[in-house]
XYZ file of C-alpha atoms in Angstrom:
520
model
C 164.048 121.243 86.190
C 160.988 119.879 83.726
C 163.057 117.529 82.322
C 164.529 116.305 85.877
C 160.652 116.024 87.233
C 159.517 113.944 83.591
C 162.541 111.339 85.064
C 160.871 111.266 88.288
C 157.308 110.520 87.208
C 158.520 108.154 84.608
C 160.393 106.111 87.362
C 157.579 106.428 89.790
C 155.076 105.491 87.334
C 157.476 102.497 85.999
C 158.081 101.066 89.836
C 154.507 101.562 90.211
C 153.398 99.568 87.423
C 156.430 97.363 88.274
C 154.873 96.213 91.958
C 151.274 95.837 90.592
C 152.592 93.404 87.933
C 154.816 91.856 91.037
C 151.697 91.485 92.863
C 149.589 90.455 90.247
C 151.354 87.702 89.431
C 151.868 86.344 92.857
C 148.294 86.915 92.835
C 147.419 84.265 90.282
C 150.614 82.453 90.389
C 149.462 79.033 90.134
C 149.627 76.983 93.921
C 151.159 73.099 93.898
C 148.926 70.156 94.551
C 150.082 68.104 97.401
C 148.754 64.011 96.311
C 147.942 61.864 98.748
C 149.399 58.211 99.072
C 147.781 55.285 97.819
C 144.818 53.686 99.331
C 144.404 50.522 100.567
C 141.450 48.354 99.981
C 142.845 46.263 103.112
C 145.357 47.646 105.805
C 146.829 45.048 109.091
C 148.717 46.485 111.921
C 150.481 43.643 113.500
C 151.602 42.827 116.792
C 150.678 46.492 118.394
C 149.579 48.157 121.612
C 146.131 49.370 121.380
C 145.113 52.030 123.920
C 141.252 51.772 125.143
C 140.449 55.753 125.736
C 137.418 54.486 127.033
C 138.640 52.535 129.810
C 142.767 53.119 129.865
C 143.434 49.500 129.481
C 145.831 48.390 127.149
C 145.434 45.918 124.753
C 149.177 44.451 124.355
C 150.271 42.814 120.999
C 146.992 43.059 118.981
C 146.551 42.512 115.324
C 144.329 44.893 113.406
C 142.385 43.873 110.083
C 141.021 46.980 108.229
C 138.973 47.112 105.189
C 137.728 49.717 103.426
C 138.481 52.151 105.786
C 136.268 50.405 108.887
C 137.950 48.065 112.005
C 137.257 44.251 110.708
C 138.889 42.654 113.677
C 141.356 43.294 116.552
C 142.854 40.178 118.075
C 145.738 38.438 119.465
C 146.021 35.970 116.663
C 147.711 35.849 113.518
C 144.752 37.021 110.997
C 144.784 35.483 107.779
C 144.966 37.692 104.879
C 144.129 36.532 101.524
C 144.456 40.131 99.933
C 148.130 40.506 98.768
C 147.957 44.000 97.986
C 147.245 44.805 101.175
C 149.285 47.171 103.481
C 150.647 45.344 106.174
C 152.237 47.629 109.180
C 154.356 46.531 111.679
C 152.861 47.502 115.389
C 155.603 45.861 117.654
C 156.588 48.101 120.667
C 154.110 50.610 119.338
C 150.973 52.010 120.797
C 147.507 52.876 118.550
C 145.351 55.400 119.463
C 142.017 57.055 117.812
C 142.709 60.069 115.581
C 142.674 63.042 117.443
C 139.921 66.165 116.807
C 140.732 69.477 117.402
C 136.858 71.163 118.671
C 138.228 74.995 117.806
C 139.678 75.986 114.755
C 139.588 78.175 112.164
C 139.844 77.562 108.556
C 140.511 79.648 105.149
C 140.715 79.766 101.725
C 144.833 78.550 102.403
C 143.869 75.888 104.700
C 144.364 73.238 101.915
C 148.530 74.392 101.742
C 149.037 75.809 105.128
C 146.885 73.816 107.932
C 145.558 70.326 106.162
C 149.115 69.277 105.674
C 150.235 70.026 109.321
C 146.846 68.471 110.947
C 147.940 65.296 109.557
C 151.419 65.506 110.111
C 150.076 65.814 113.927
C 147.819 62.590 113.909
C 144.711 65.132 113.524
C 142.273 63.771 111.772
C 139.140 65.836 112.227
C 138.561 69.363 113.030
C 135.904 71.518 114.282
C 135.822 75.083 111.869
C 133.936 77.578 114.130
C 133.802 79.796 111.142
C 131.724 80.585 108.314
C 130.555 82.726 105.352
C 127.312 84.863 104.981
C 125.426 84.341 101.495
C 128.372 85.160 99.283
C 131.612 83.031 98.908
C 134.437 85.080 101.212
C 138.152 85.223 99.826
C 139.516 84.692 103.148
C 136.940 82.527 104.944
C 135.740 79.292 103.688
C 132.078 77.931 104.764
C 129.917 74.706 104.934
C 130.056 74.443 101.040
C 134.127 74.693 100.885
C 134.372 71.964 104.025
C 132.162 69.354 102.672
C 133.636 69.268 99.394
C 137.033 68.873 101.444
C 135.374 65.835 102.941
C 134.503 64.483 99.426
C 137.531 64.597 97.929
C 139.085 63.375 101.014
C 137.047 60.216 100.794
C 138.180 60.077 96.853
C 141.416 60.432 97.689
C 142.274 63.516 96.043
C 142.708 65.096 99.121
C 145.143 65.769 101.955
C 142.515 66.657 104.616
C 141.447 65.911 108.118
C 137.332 65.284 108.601
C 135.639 68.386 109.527
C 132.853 67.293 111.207
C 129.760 69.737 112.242
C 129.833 72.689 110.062
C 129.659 76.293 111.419
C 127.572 79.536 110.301
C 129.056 82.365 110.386
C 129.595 84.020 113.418
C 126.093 85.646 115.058
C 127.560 88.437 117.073
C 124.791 91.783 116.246
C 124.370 94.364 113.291
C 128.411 95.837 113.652
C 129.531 92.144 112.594
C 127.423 92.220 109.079
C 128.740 94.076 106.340
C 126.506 96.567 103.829
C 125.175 94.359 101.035
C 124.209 91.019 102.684
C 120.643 90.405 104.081
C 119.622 91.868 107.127
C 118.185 89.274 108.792
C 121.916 88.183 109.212
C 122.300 91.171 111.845
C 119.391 89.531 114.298
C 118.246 92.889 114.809
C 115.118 91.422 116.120
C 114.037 88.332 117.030
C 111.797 87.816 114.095
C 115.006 87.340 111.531
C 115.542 83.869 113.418
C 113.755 81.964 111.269
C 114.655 83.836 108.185
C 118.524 83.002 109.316
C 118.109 79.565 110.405
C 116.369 78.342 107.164
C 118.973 80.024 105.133
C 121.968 77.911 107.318
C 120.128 74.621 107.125
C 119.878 74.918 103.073
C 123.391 75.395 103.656
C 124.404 72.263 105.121
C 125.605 74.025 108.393
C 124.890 71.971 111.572
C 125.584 74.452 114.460
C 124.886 78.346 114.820
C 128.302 79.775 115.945
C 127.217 82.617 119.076
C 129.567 85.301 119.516
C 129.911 87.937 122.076
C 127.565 90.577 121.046
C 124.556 89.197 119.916
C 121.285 90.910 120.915
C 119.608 88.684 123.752
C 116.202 88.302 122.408
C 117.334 86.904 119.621
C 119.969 84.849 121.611
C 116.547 83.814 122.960
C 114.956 82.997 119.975
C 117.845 81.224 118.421
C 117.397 78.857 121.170
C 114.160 77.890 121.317
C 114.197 77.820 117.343
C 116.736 76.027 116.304
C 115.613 72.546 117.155
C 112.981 72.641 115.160
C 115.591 73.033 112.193
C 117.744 70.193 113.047
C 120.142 72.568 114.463
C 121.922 73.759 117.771
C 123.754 76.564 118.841
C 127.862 76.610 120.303
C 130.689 79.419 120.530
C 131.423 81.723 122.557
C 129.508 82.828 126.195
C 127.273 85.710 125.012
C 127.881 88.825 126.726
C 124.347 90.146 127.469
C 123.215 86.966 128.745
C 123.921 85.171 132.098
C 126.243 81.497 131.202
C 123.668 80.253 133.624
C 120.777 81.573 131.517
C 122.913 80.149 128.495
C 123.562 76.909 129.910
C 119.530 76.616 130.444
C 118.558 78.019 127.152
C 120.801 74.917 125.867
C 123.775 75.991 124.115
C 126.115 72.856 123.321
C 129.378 74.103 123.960
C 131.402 76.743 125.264
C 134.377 78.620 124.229
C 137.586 79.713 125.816
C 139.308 80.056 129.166
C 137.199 82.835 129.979
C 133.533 82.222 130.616
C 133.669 81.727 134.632
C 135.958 84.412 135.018
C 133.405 86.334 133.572
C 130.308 85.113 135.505
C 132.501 84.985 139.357
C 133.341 88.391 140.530
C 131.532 91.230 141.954
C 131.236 93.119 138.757
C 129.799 90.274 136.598
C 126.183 92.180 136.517
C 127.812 94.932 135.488
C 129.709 93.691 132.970
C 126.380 92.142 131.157
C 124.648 95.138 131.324
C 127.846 97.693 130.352
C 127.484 99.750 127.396
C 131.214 99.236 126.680
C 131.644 96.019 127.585
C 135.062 95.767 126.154
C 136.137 99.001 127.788
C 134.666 97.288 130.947
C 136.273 93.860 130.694
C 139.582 95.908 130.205
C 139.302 97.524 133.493
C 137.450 94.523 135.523
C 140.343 91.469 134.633
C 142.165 92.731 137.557
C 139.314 91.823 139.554
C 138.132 88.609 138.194
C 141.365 87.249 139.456
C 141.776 88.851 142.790
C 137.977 88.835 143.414
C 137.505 85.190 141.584
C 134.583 83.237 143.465
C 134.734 79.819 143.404
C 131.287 78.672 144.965
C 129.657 81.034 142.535
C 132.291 79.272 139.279
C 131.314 75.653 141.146
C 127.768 76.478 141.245
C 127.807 76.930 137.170
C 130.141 74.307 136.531
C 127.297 71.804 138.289
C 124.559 73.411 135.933
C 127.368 72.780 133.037
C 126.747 68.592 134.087
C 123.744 68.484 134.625
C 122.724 69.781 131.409
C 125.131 68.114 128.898
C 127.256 71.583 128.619
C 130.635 70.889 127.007
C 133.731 73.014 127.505
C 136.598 73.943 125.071
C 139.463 76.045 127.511
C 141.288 76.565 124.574
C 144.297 77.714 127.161
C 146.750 78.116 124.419
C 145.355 81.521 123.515
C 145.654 82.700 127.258
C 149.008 80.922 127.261
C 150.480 83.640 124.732
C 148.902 86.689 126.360
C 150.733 85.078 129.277
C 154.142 84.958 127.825
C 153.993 87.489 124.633
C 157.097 88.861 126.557
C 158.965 85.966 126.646
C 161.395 85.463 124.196
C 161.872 82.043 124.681
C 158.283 81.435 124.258
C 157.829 83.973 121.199
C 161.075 82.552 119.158
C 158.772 79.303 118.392
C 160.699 77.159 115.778
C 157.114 76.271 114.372
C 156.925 79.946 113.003
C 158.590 78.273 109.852
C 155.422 76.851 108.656
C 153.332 81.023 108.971
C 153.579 83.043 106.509
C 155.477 86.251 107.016
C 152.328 87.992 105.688
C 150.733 86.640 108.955
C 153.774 86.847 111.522
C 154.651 90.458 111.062
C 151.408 92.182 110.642
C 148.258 89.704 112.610
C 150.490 88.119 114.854
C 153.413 90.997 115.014
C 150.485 93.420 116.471
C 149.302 90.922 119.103
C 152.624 89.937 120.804
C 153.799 94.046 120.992
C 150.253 94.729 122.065
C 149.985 92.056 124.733
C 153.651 92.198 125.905
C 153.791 96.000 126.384
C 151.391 95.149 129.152
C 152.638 92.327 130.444
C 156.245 94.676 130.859
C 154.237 97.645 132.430
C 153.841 98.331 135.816
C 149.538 98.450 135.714
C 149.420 95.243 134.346
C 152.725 93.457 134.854
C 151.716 89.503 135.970
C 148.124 89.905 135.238
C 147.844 87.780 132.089
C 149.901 85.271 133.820
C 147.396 85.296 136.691
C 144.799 84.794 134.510
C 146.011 82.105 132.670
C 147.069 80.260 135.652
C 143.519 80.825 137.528
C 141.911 79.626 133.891
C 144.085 76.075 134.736
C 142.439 76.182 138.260
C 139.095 76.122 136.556
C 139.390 73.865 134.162
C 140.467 71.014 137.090
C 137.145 72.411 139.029
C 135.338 71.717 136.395
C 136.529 68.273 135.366
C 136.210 67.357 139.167
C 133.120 68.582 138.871
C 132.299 66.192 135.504
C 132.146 68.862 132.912
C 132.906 66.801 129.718
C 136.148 69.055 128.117
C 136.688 68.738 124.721
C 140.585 69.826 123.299
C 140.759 73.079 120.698
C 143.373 75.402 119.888
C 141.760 78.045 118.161
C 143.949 77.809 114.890
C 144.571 80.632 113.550
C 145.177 82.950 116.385
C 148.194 84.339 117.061
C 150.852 81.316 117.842
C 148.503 78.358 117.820
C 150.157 76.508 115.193
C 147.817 73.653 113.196
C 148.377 70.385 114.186
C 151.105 71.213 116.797
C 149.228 73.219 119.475
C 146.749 70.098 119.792
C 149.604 68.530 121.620
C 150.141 71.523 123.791
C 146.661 71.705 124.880
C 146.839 68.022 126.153
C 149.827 68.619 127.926
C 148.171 71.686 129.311
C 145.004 70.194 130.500
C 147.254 67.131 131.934
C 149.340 70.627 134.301
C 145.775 71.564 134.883
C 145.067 68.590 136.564
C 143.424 65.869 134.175
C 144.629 62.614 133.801
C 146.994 61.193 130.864
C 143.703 59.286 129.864
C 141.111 61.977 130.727
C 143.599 64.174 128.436
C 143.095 61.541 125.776
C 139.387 61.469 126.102
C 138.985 64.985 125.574
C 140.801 64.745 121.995
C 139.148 61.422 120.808
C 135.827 59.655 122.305
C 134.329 62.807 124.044
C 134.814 65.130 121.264
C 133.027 62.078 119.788
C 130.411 61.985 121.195
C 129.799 65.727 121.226
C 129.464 65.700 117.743
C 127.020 62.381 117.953
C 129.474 60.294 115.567
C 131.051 58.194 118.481
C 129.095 54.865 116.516
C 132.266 55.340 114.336
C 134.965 57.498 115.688
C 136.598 57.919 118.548
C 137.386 54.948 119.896
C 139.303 51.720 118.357
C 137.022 48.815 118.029
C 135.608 46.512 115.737
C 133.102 48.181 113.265
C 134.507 51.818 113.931
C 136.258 53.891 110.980
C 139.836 53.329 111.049
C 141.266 57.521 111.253
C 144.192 56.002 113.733
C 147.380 57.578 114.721
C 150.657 55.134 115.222
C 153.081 56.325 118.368
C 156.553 55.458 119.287
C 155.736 55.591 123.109
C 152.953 55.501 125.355
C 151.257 58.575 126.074
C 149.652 57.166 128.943
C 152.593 56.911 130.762
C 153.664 60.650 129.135
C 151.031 62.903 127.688
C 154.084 64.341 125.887
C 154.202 60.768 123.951
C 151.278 61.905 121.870
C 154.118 63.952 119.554
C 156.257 60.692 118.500
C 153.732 59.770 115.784
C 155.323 57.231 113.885
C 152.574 56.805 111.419
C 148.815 58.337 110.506
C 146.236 56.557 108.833
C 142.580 57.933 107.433
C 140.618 56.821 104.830
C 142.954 53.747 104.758
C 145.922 56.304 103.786
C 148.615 55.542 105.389
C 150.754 58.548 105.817
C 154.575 56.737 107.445
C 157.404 58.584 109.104
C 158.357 59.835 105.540
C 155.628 60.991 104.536
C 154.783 62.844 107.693
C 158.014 64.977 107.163
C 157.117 65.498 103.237
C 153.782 66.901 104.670
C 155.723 69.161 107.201
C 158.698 70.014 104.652
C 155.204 71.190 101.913
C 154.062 73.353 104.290
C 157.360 75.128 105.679
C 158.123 75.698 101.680
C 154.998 77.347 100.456
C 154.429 79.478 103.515
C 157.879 81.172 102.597
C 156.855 81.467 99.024
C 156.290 85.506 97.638
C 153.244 84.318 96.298
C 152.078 82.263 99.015
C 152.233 86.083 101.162
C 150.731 87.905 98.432
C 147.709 85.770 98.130
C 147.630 85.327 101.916
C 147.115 89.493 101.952
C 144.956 90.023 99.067
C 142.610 87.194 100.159
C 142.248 88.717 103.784
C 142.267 92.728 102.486
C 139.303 91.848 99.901
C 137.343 90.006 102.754
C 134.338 92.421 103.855
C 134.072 90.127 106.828
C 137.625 90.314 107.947
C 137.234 94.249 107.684
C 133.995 94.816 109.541
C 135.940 92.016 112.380
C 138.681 94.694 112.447
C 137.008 97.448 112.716
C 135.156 96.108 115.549
C-alpha cells in the first residue's frame, strides 16, 4: 500500500513539475517579429478615383504624388517623376479613401501580434485606446508610454502599427476600481485628489481622462472644471450618478456606447442615478427603457449633444452580440480564427452562455434584440438631429474582431439610417476633427499625411465596398493585396500557438487591474 501511494506522489509530483515547465516555457517562449515593407521616399497612385468625404464628390482618374509620407499633388495630369525608386501604384478603376480610425478600442500587451496586424489588414490606420495603466506598468494593459513608443517605431519603420492618436488614463470609475498598493488619489475619493491625478496623467503624456460608470460626482465635478487648465479633457462612458445633460454641460468630449439615452428616457431614469445598486437596478429597468423609451425627452438631449460639440461613439456591435449570442449563425464567426482559444472559451465563452441563456428564456426572450434595434433608432435621431458620430468597436469585447468589426459598424450605422458618405465621415474626417488633427488626416488633399486605403469598388455606392481593400498605405508603406493576407495569415498563426494562450492567460491572471475589473 506505501509503496503503491510513493508511485502516486512521484507521478503527481512529476506531472506537476511537468505542466509548470510546460507553462513556463510558453511563458517566455520567444514571440516572432512581423517587418514591415519598405518605405518609400516617393509613392504615385495613378489614374485613380479619389473619394471627397468631405463633400461626396468624386474625383475620377486622379494622379497622386506623395513624398515623405505627406499629399504633394493630386491632379488629372501625368506628374513627372524624377525619383526612380519611387513606388508607382496603379489606381485605374479603383477608388482612394482616407485611412479609417476606429474611436473605441482596447489595447494590450498582445496588441503588437494579435490586433496591429489585423487593423491594417482592414485599412485602419489609427485607433483610439480607451484604456490605460495606473503608476505601475500592467502585464495585460498597455498605457500612454507603451502607445507612443508604438507611434515611434511606426514612424521608423520598425513597426506594423496603426496611429493611436489621443492617449487614455486609466479608467476613473471610484475606490472598487483601484487596487491595494497604488496611490489613493487614483480612487477620487474626494474631490481634492483631482489635481493630484491630473498632474500625474499629464507627466504621462495622456491627453484625455477616460470616465467610467461609477465615479463619485463631485469629483466628476471637479475633473471637469480642472482639467482644462492641464491641457486635458475628459471622454468615456455616461457616468452613472450624474445626469448626461449635466455631463453634456460640464463638457465631456465624447460619449460611449448604445446606451446613454436609454438610460436618461424612461420613467425610472432618476431612480436609476440615485440607486444604491445601480447594476441590480439597470438589470430590472431595461425592460422599461424600451417599452417606456421617450423620445422628446432622448431629442431634447440629443439637441444639448449639438449645441455643445458632444460627440457620440454607438459602438452597436457590442449590443449586436447581446442581440444574437443565441444565434448560431451569428456566434460560428469565421473571424474567431484570428482569437486565441485562451480568450474564446473562457472571456468570450462566459459572455455568449450568459447573454444567450436570456435571450432563450421566457423573462427576457427578445429584449436584447429590442434594445439593440431601439439603440439603431437613436442613433438616426441623433444624426438628424446633427450629433457628430464617430465609428468604434470596442475591440476587445466579446466578438468585435480588430480591424473587421470597423466595417460592421459602418454598415450598421448605414441600417441605422446614415448615409454611405455620412458613414464614411464618421470613420475618417469627423473622427478627425474630434481629435483636432484634421490639418493632416482625414481627408485626401494636398498637404495632408498620406495613411490612405486602396478599394476595389466604391463604397459610396455600397458601404459594404469598404471590405475590398486592395491596398493600405501609412507612413509611405505600402502594404498590397499580398501583403494584406501575410498580415491576416501572422495573426491567424500565432493566436493558435500554445504559447501565444499561455502568455495571453498569465499576462491577464497577473494583472491587479483586470482582477479588481472582475471582481466588480
Amino acid at each position: 500500500m506505501r509503496n503503491k501511494l510513493l508511485k502516486f506522489l512521484k507521478i503527481l509530483l512529476g506531472t506537476i513539475v511537468f505542466v509548470f515547465l510546460v507553462i513556463l516555457l510558453g511563458i517566455y517562449w520567444p514571440m516572432p517579429e512581423l517587418k514591415p515593407p519598405a518605405k518609400h521616399n516617393t509613392v504615385i497612385i495613378k489614374s485613380i478615383n479619389i473619394i471627397d468625404v468631405k463633400s461626396g464628390n468624386i474625383l475620377e482618374n486622379r494622379n497622386v504624388l506623395i513624398k515623405e509620407n505627406r499629399i504633394q499633388k493630386i491632379d488629372s495630369l501625368e506628374i513627372s517623376n524624377k525619383d526612380f525608386n519611387s513606388l508607382i501604384i496603379n489606381g485605374r478603376n479603383k477608388y482612394l479613401i482616407p485611412g479609417l480610425w476606429d474611436m473605441h478600442t482596447h489595447s494590450n500587451q498582445h496588441s503588437e501580434w494579435l490586433h496591429h496586424p489585423l487593423y491594417i489588414a482592414n485599412g485602419v490606420t489609427g485607433v483610439r485606446d480607451m484604456s490605460g495603466q495606473l503608476n505601475k506598468r500592467d502585464s495585460y494593459w498597455v498605457g500612454s508610454k507603451e502607445r507612443l513608443q508604438w507611434n515611434k517605431e511606426l514612424e521608423a519603420n520598425t513597426r506594423v502599427s496603426p496611429r493611436y492618436v489621443l492617449q487614455s488614463s486609466y479608467q476613473m470609475d471610484g475606490a472598487s476600481a483601484i487596487p491595494s498598493g497604488f496611490p489613493d488619489f487614483f480612487k477620487l475619493e474626494n474631490p481634492s485628489d483631482v489635481n493630484a491625478l491630473l498632474q500625474f496623467y499629464k507627466n504621462e503624456q495622456v491627453d484625455f481622462i477616460k470616465i467610467y460608470q461609477q465615479i463619485p460626482p463631485k469629483s466628476y465635478k471637479q475633473l471637469a472644471y480642472s482639467t482644462p487648465k492641464y491641457g486635458l479633457h475628459f471622454a468615456g462612458h455616461k457616468p452613472m450618478f450624474v445626469s448626461l445633460e449635466e455631463a453634456i454641460l460640464l463638457g465631456q468630449r465624447s460619449f460611449e456606447h448604445g446606451r446613454i439615452f436609454m438610460f436618461e428616457s424612461f420613467p425610472g431614469a432618476d431612480s436609476l442615478r440615485t440607486s444604491i445598486n445601480w447594476k441590480s437596478f439597470y438589470s430590472k429597468s431595461k425592460k422599461s427603457m424600451v417599452k417606456d423609451f421617450d423620445t422628446q425627452t432622448a431629442k431634447k438631449l440629443m439637441k444639448l449633444m449639438q449645441k455643445h460639440n458632444a460627440y457620440w461613439v454607438p459602438t452597436l456591435q457590442t449590443l449586436k452580440f447581446e442581440a444574437n449570442a443565441h444565434d448560431t449563425s451569428f456566434i460560428e464567426n469565421p473571424n474567431l480564427k484570428y482569437i486565441t482559444s485562451i480568450r474564446k472559451n473562457l472571456w468570450w465563452g462566459f459572455d455568449v452562455k450568459n447573454n444567450a441563456k436570456k435571450n432563450l428564456s421566457e423573462e427576457h426572450k427578445g429584449l436584447n434584440t429590442n434594445f439593440y434595434d431601439l439603440s439603431r433608432k437613436q442613433v438616426e435621431m441623433a444624426n438628424t438631429i446633427g450629433v457628430p458620430i464617430m465609428t468604434g468597436t470596442d475591440v476587445t469585447d466579446s466578438y468585435i474582431f480588430a480591424g473587421f468589426s470597423i466595417h460592421d459598424e459602418l454598415k450598421d450605422l448605414t441600417n441605422s439610417g446614415l448615409s454611405n458618405l455620412e458613414a464614411l465621415q464618421s470613420s475618417t474626417i469627423i473622427s478627425a476633427k474630434f481629435a483636432e488633427m484634421d490639418k493632416d488626416y482625414g481627408s485626401i488633399e494636398e498637404g495632408k499625411v498620406a495613411d490612405l486605403v486602396i478599394l476595389n469598388n466604391n463604397p459610396l455606392a455600397k458601404i459594404t465596398n469598404s471590405r475590398a481593400i486592395n491596398g493600405v498605405l501609412i507612413n509611405s508603406v505600402y502594404y498590397d493585396k499580398d501583403k494584406i493576407k501575410e498580415l491576416k495569415d501572422f495573426t491567424e498563426s500565432i493566436s493558435s500557438k500554445f504559447h501565444m494562450n499561455i502568455k495571453v492567460l498569465y499576462s491577464f491572471l497577473n494583472s491587479p487591474l483586470i482582477r479588481v475589473q472582475f471582481a466588480d
